Tab-separated table of C-alpha atoms in Angstrom:
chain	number	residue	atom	x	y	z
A	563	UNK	CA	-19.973	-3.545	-27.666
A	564	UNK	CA	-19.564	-5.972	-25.042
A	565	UNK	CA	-21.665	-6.307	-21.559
A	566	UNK	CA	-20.079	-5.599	-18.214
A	567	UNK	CA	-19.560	-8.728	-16.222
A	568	UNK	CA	-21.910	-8.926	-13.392
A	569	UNK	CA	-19.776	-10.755	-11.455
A	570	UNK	CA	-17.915	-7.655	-11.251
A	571	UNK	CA	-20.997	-5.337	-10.264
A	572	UNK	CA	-21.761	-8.076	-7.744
A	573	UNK	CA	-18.072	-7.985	-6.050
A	574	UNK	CA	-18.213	-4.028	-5.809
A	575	UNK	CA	-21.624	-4.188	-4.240
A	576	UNK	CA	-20.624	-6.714	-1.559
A	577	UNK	CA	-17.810	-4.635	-1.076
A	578	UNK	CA	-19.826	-1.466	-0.713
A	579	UNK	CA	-21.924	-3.452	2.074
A	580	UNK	CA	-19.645	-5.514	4.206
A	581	UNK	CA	-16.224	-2.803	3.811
A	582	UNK	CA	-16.718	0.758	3.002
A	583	UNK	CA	-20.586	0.745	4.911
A	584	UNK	CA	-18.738	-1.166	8.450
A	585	UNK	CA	-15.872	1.657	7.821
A	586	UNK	CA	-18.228	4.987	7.807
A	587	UNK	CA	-20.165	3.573	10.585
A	588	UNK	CA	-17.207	3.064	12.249
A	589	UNK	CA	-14.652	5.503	11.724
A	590	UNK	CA	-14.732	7.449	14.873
A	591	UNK	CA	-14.188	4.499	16.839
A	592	UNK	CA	-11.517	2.618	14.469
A	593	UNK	CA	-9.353	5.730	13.845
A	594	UNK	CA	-8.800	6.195	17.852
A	595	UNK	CA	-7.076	2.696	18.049
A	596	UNK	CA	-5.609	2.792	14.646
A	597	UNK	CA	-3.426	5.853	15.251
A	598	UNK	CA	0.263	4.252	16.005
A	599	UNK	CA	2.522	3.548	12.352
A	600	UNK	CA	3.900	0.490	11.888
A	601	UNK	CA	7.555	1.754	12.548
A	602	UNK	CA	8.553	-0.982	9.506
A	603	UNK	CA	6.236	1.486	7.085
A	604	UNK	CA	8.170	4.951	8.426
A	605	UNK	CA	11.019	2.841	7.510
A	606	UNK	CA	10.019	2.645	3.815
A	607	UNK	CA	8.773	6.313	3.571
A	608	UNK	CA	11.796	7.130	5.383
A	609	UNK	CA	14.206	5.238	2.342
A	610	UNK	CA	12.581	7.103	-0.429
A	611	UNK	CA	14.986	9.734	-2.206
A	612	UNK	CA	14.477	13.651	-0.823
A	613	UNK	CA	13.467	14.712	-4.158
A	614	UNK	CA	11.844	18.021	-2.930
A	615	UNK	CA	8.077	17.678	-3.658
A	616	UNK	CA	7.974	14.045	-4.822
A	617	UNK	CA	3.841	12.940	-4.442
A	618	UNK	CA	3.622	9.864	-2.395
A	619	UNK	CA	-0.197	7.918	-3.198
A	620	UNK	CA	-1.003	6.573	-0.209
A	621	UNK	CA	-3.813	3.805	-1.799
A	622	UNK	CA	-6.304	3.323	1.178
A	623	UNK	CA	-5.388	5.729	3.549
A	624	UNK	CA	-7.941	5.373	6.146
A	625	UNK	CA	-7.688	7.967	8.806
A	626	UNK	CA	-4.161	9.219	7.049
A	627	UNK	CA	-2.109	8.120	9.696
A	628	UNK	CA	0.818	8.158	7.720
A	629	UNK	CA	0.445	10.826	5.446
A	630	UNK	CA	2.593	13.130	7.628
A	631	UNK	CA	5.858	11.336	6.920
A	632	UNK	CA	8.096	13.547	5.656
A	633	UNK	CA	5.181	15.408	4.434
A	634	UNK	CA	5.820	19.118	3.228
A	635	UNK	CA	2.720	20.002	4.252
A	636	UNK	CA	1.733	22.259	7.543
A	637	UNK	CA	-0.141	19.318	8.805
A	638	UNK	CA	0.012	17.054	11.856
A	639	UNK	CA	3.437	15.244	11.665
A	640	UNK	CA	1.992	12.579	14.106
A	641	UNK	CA	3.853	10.981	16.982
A	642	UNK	CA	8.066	10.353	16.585
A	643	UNK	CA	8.652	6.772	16.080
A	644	UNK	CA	9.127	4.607	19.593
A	645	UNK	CA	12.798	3.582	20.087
A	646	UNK	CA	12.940	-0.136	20.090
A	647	UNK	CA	13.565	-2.485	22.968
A	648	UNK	CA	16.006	-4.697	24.082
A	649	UNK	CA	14.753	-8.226	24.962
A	650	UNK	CA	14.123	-7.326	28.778
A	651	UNK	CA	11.656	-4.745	27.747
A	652	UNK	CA	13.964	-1.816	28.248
A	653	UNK	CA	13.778	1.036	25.732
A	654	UNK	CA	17.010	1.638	23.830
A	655	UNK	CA	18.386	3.721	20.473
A	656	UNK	CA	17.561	2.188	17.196
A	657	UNK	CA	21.217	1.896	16.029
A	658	UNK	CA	23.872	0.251	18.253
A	659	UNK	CA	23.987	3.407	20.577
A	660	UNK	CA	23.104	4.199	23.732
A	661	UNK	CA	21.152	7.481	23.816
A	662	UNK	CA	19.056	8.752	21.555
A	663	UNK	CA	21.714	11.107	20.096
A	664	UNK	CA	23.210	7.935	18.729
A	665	UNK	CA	20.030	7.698	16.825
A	666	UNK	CA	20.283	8.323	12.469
A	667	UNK	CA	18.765	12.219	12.063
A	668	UNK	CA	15.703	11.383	10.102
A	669	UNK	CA	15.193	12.227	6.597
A	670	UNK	CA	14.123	15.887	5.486
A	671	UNK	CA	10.063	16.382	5.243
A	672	UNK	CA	10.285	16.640	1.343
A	673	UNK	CA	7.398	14.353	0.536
A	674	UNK	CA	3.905	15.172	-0.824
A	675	UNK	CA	1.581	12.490	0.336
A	676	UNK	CA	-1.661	12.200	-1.428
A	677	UNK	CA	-4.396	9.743	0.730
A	678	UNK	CA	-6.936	8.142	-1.099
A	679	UNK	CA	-9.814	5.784	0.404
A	680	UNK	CA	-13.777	5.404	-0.141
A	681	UNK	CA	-14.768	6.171	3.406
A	682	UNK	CA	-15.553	9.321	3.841
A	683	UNK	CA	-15.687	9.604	7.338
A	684	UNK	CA	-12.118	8.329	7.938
A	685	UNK	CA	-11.421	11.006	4.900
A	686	UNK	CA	-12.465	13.617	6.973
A	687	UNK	CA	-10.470	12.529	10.195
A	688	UNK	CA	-7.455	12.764	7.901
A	689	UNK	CA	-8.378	16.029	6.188
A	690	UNK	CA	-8.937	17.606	9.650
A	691	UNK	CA	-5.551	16.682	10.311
A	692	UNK	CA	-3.884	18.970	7.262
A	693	UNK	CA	-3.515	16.281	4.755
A	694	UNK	CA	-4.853	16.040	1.240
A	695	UNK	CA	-7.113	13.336	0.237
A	696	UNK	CA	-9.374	12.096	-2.680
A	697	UNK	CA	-12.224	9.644	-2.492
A	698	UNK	CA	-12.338	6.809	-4.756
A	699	UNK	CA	-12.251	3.054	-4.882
A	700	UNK	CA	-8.044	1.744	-5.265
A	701	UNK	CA	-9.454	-0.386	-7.863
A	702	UNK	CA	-9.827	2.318	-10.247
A	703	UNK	CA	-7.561	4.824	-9.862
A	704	UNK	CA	-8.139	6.892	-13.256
A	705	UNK	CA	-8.772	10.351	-11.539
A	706	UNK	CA	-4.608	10.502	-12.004
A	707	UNK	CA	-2.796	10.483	-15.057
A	708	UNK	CA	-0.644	8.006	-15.750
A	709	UNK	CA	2.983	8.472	-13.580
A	710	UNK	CA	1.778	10.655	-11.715
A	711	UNK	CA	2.940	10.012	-8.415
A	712	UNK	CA	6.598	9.060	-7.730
A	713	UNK	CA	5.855	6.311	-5.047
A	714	UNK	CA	2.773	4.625	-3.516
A	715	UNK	CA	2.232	2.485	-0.859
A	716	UNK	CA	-1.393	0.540	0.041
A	717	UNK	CA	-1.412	-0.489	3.628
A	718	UNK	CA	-4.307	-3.485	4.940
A	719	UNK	CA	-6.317	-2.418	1.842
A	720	UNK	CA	-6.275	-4.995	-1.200
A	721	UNK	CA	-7.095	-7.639	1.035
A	722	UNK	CA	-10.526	-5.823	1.061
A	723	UNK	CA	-11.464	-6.583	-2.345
A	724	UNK	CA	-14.030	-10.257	-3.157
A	725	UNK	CA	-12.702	-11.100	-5.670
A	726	UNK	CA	-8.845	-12.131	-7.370
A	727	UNK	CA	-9.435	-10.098	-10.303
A	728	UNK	CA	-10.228	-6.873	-8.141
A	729	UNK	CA	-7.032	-7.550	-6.348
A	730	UNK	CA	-5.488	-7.862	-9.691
A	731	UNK	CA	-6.757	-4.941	-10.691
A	732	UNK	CA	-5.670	-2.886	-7.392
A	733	UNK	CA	-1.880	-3.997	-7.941
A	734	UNK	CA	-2.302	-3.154	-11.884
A	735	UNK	CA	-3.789	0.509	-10.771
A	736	UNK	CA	-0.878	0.935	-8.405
A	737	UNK	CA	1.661	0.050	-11.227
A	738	UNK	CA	0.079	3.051	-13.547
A	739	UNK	CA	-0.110	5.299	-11.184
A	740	UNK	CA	3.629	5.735	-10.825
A	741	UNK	CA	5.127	3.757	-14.176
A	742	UNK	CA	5.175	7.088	-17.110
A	743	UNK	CA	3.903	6.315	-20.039
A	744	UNK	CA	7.127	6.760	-21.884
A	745	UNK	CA	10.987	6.874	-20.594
A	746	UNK	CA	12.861	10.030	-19.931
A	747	UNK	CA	14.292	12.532	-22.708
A	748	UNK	CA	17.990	11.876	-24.020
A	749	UNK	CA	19.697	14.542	-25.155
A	750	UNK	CA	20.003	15.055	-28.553
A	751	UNK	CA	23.391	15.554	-30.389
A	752	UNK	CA	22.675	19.174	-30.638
A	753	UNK	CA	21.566	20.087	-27.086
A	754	UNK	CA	24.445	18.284	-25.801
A	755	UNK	CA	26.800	20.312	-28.317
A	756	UNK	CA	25.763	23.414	-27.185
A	757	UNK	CA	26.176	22.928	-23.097
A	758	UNK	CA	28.786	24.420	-21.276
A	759	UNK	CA	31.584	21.555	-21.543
A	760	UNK	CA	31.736	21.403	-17.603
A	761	UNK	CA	27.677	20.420	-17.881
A	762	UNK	CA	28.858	18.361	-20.897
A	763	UNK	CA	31.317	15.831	-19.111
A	764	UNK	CA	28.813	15.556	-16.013
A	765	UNK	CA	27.142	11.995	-16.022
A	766	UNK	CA	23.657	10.990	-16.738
A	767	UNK	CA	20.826	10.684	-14.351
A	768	UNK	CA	19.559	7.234	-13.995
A	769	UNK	CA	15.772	7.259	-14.952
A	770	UNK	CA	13.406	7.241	-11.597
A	771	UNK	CA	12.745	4.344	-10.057
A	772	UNK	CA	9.404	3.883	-8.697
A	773	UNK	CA	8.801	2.124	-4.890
A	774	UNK	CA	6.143	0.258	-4.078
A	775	UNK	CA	5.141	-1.016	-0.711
A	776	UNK	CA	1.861	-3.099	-0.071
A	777	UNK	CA	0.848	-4.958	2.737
A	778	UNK	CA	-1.752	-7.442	2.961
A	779	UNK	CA	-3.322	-9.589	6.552
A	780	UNK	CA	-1.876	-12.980	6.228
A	781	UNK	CA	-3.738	-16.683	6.368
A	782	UNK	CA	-0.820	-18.351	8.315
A	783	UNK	CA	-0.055	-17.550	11.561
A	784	UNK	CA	3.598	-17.582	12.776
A	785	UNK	CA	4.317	-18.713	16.231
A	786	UNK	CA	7.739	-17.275	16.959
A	787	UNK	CA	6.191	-14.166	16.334
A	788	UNK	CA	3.161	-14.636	17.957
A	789	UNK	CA	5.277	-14.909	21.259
A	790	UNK	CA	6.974	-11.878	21.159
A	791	UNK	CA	3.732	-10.190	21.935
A	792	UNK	CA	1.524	-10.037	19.041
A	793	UNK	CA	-2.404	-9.702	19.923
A	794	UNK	CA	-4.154	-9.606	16.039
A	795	UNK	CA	-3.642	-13.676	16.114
A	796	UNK	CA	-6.681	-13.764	18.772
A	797	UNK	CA	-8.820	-10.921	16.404
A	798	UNK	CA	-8.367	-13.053	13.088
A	799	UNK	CA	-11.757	-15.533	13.775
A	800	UNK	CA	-12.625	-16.635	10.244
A	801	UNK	CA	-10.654	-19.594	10.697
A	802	UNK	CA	-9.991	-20.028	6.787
A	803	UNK	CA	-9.175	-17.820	3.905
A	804	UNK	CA	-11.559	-15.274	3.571
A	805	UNK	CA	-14.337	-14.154	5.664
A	806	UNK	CA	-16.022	-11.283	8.146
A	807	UNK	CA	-14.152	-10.748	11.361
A	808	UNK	CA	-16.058	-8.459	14.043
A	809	UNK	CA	-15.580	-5.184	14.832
A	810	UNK	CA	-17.343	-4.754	18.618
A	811	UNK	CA	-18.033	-0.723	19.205
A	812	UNK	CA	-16.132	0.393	22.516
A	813	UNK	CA	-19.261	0.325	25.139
A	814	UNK	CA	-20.920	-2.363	23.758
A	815	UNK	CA	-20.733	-4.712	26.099
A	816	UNK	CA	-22.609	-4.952	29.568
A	817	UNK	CA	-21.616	-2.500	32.046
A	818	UNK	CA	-22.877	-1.993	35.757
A	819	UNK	CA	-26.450	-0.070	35.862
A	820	UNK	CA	-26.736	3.555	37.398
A	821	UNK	CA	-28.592	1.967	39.810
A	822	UNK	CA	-29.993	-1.325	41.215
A	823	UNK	CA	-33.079	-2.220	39.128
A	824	UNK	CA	-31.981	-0.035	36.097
A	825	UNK	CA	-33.042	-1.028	32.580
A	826	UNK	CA	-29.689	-2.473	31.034
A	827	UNK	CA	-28.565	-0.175	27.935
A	828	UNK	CA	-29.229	-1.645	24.528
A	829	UNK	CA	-25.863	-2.792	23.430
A	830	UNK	CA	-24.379	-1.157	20.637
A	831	UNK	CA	-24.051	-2.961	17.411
A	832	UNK	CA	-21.020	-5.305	15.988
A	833	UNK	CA	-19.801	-5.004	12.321
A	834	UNK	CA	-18.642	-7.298	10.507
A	835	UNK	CA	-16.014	-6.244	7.488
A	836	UNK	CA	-15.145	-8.685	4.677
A	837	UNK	CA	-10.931	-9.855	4.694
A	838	UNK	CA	-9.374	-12.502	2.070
A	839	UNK	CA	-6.794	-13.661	4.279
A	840	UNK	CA	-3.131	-14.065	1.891
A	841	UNK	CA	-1.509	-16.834	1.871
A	842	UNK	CA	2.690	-17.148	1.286
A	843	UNK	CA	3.727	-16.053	-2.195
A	844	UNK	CA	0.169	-15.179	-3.318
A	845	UNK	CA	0.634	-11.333	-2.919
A	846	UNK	CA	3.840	-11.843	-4.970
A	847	UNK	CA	1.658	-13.571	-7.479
A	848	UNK	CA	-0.410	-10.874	-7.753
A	849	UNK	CA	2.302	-8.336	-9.097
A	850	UNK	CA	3.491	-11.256	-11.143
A	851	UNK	CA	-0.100	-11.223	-12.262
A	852	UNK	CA	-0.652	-7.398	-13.057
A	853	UNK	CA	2.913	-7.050	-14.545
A	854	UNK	CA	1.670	-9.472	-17.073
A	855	UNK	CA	-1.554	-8.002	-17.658
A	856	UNK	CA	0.234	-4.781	-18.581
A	857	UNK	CA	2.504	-6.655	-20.957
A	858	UNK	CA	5.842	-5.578	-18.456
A	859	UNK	CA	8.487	-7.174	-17.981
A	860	UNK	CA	8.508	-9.142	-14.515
A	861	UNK	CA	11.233	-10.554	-12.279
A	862	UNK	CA	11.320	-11.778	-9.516
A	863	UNK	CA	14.366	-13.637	-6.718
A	864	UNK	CA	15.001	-17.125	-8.116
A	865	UNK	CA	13.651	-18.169	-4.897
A	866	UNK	CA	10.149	-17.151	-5.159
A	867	UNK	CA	8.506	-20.007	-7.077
A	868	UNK	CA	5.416	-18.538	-8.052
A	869	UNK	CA	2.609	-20.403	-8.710
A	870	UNK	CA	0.299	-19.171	-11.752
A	871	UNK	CA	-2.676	-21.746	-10.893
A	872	UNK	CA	-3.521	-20.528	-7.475
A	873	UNK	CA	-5.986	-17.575	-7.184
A	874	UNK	CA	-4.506	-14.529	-8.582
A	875	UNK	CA	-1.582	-16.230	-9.485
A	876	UNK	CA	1.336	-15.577	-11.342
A	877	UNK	CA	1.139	-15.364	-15.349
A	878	UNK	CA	-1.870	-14.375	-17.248
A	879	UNK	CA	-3.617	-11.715	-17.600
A	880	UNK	CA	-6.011	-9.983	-15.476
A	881	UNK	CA	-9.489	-9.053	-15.472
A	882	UNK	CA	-10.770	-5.753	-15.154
A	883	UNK	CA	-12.900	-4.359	-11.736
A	884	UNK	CA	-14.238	-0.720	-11.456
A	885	UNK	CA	-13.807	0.225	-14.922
A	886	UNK	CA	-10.090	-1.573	-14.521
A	887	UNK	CA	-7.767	-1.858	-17.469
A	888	UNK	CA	-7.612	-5.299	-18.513
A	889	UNK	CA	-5.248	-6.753	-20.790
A	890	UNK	CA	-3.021	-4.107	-22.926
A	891	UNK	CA	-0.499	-2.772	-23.623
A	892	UNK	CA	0.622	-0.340	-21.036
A	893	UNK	CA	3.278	1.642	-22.267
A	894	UNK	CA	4.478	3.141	-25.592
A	895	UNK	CA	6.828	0.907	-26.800
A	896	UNK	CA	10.317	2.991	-27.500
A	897	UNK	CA	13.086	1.343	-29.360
A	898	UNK	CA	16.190	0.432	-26.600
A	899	UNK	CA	13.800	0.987	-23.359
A	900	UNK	CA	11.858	-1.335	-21.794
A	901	UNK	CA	9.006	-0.708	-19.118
A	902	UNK	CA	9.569	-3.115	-15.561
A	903	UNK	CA	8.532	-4.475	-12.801
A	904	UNK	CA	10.637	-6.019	-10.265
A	905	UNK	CA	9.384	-7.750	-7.256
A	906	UNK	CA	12.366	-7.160	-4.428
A	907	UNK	CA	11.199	-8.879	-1.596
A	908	UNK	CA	7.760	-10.582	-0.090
A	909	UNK	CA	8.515	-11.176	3.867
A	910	UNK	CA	6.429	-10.864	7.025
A	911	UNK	CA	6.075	-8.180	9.423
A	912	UNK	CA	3.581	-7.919	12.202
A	913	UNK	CA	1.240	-10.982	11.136
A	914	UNK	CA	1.272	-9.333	7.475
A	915	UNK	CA	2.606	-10.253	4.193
A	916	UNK	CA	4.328	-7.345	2.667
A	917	UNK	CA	6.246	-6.853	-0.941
A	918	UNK	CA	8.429	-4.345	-1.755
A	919	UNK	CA	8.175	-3.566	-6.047
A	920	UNK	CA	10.351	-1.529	-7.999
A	921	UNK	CA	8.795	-0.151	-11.187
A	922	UNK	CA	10.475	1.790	-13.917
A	923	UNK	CA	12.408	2.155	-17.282
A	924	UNK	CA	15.415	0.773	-18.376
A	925	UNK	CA	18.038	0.384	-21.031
A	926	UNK	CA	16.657	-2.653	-23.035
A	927	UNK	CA	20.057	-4.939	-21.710
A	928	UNK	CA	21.155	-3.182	-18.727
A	929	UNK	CA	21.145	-4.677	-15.411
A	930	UNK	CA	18.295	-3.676	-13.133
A	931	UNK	CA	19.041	-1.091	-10.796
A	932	UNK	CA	18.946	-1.410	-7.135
């Protein structure tokens, strides 16, 4: 029987003390400025197919901002996304319109969005709200069977984590959570024999394909972006990869007395959360990482040279964090299917890197579906 790393009991309790403490002290005041989506994340719930009932995880929810995306559920829907504006500032449609009737109808509310963080006072902003949540720690999330959701998306959450195995580890969760263990049923000779020959003639359904969106802060900062308006730039103050940036309370500064002579009010406290700030490719690396650590098949754009000897990098296996997985086999292995992932795209949005992953079964030979 082997030990448990320490290093790994030593990563969750530094976590426990410098990110999910600063959050439940905090969540009051950081869920009444954190209530606007990022319209580029409606965007990627809005893509999803309308399969009625599909569950969405939504890994690191926080105050569940946007668990009411297409949700099903009799909860609050939040606020309509903004149209966008030209460059002088003025609002105008999202499409090449005019008005807002030129506007695409948004999607059908047919998701069921599941929100799962380990504060549990940002948990109970969101449940107040209608949605459903769980409590737990993204880097272990075994409360699920595998497969069980049909999409997932982690928003300004693995970047939490201490260490690169625990971010490993977060990515390789993710992956399970939406990958089955083993690919659809084929019809058999038989079952086919005996349909109706209009049911007979009508073509297969592709197996699911499972989305991913994650989005991590970012190390470099981009100066044509920073000038159309972006204010995190001036927040990020660890000046290097990974470190504690502040969180002031509203009030906490010093205010006028209620009266000359007053006692000045004791000024409210500053937290300071842990961040490893992501460098170019190294979230991509990551899912390179965890792909391999579930013995799945990877790919990538020829483009993306990933780099296996920076932290968390590309190739190898992963440890484990939070009762994590490890190396292993992931799947059942079935003769002529093969389990995937596919890494689509790594870009920036909003001072953020973000990757888009594809995760399924496939033909063992086929191309991979779009």
């Amino acid at each position: 029987m082997t030990s448990p790393d320490p290093s790994l009991a030593l990563a969750a309790s530094f976590e426990s003390l410098h990110v999910h403490r600063v959050y439940d002290e905090i969540a009051s005041d950081f869920s009444r400025t954190r209530h606007s989506r990022w319209p580029f994340v409606e965007r990627f719930l809005d893509s999803l197919p309308s399969s009625q009932g599909a569950l969405v995880l939504d890994a690191g929810t926080g105050n569940g901002k946007y668990l009411g995306c297409r949700s099903v559920l009799p909860c609050d829907q939040g606020a309509p996304p903004p149209r966008a504006r030209d460059p002088n500032g003025k609002r105008r449609a999202v499409d090449t319109g005019d008005s807002p009737a030129d506007e695409p109808p948004r999607p059908s509310n047919t998701l069921l969005p599941i929100g799962f963080d380990m504060s549990a006072g940002l948990l109970a902003i969101a449940s107040s709200k209608g949605h459903e949540v769980v409590r737990g720690d993204c880097v272990d999330l075994r409360c699920w069977r595998r497969g069980a959701f049909s999409h997932a998306i982690s928003i300004a959450t693995i970047h939490h984590f201490a260490t690169p195995e625990r971010r490993v580890e977060a990515v390789k969760q993710m992956i399970l959570a939406v990958l089955p263990t083993s690919p659809p049923p084929v019809p058999t000779p038989s079952s086919s024999s005996s349909s109706s020959s209009s049911s007979s003639t009508a073509p297969r359904s592709a197996p699911r394909v499972a989305k991913l969106l994650i989005v991590v802060w970012s190390l470099e900062q981009d100066p044509t972006l920073a000038a159309r308006g972006g204010d995190r730039s001036a927040r990020r103050t660890t000046g290097g990869k990974k470190g504690a940036v502040p969180v002031p309370v509203p009030g906490a500064g010093p205010g006028p007395g209620p009266g000359a002579g007053a006692a000045p009010a004791a000024p409210k406290p500053t937290f300071n959360r842990y961040y490893h700030l992501f460098q170019h490719l190294e979230l991509s690396s990551l899912v390179s990482r965890a792909a391999a650590a579930l013995s799945l098949r990877f790919s990538a754009p020829e483009a993306y040279a990933l780099d296996p000897s920076r932290p968390g990098g590309g190739g190898g296996g992963g440890g484990g964090g939070g009762g994590g997985v490890g190396q292993e086999q992931a799947v059942q292995e079935t003769r002529g299917w093969e389990a995937y992932v596919r890494l689509e795209e790594e870009r920036w949005e909003r001072e953020n890197w973000v990757v888009e992953v594809a995760v399924g079964w496939r033909r063992c030979g086929e191309e991979e579906q779009a």
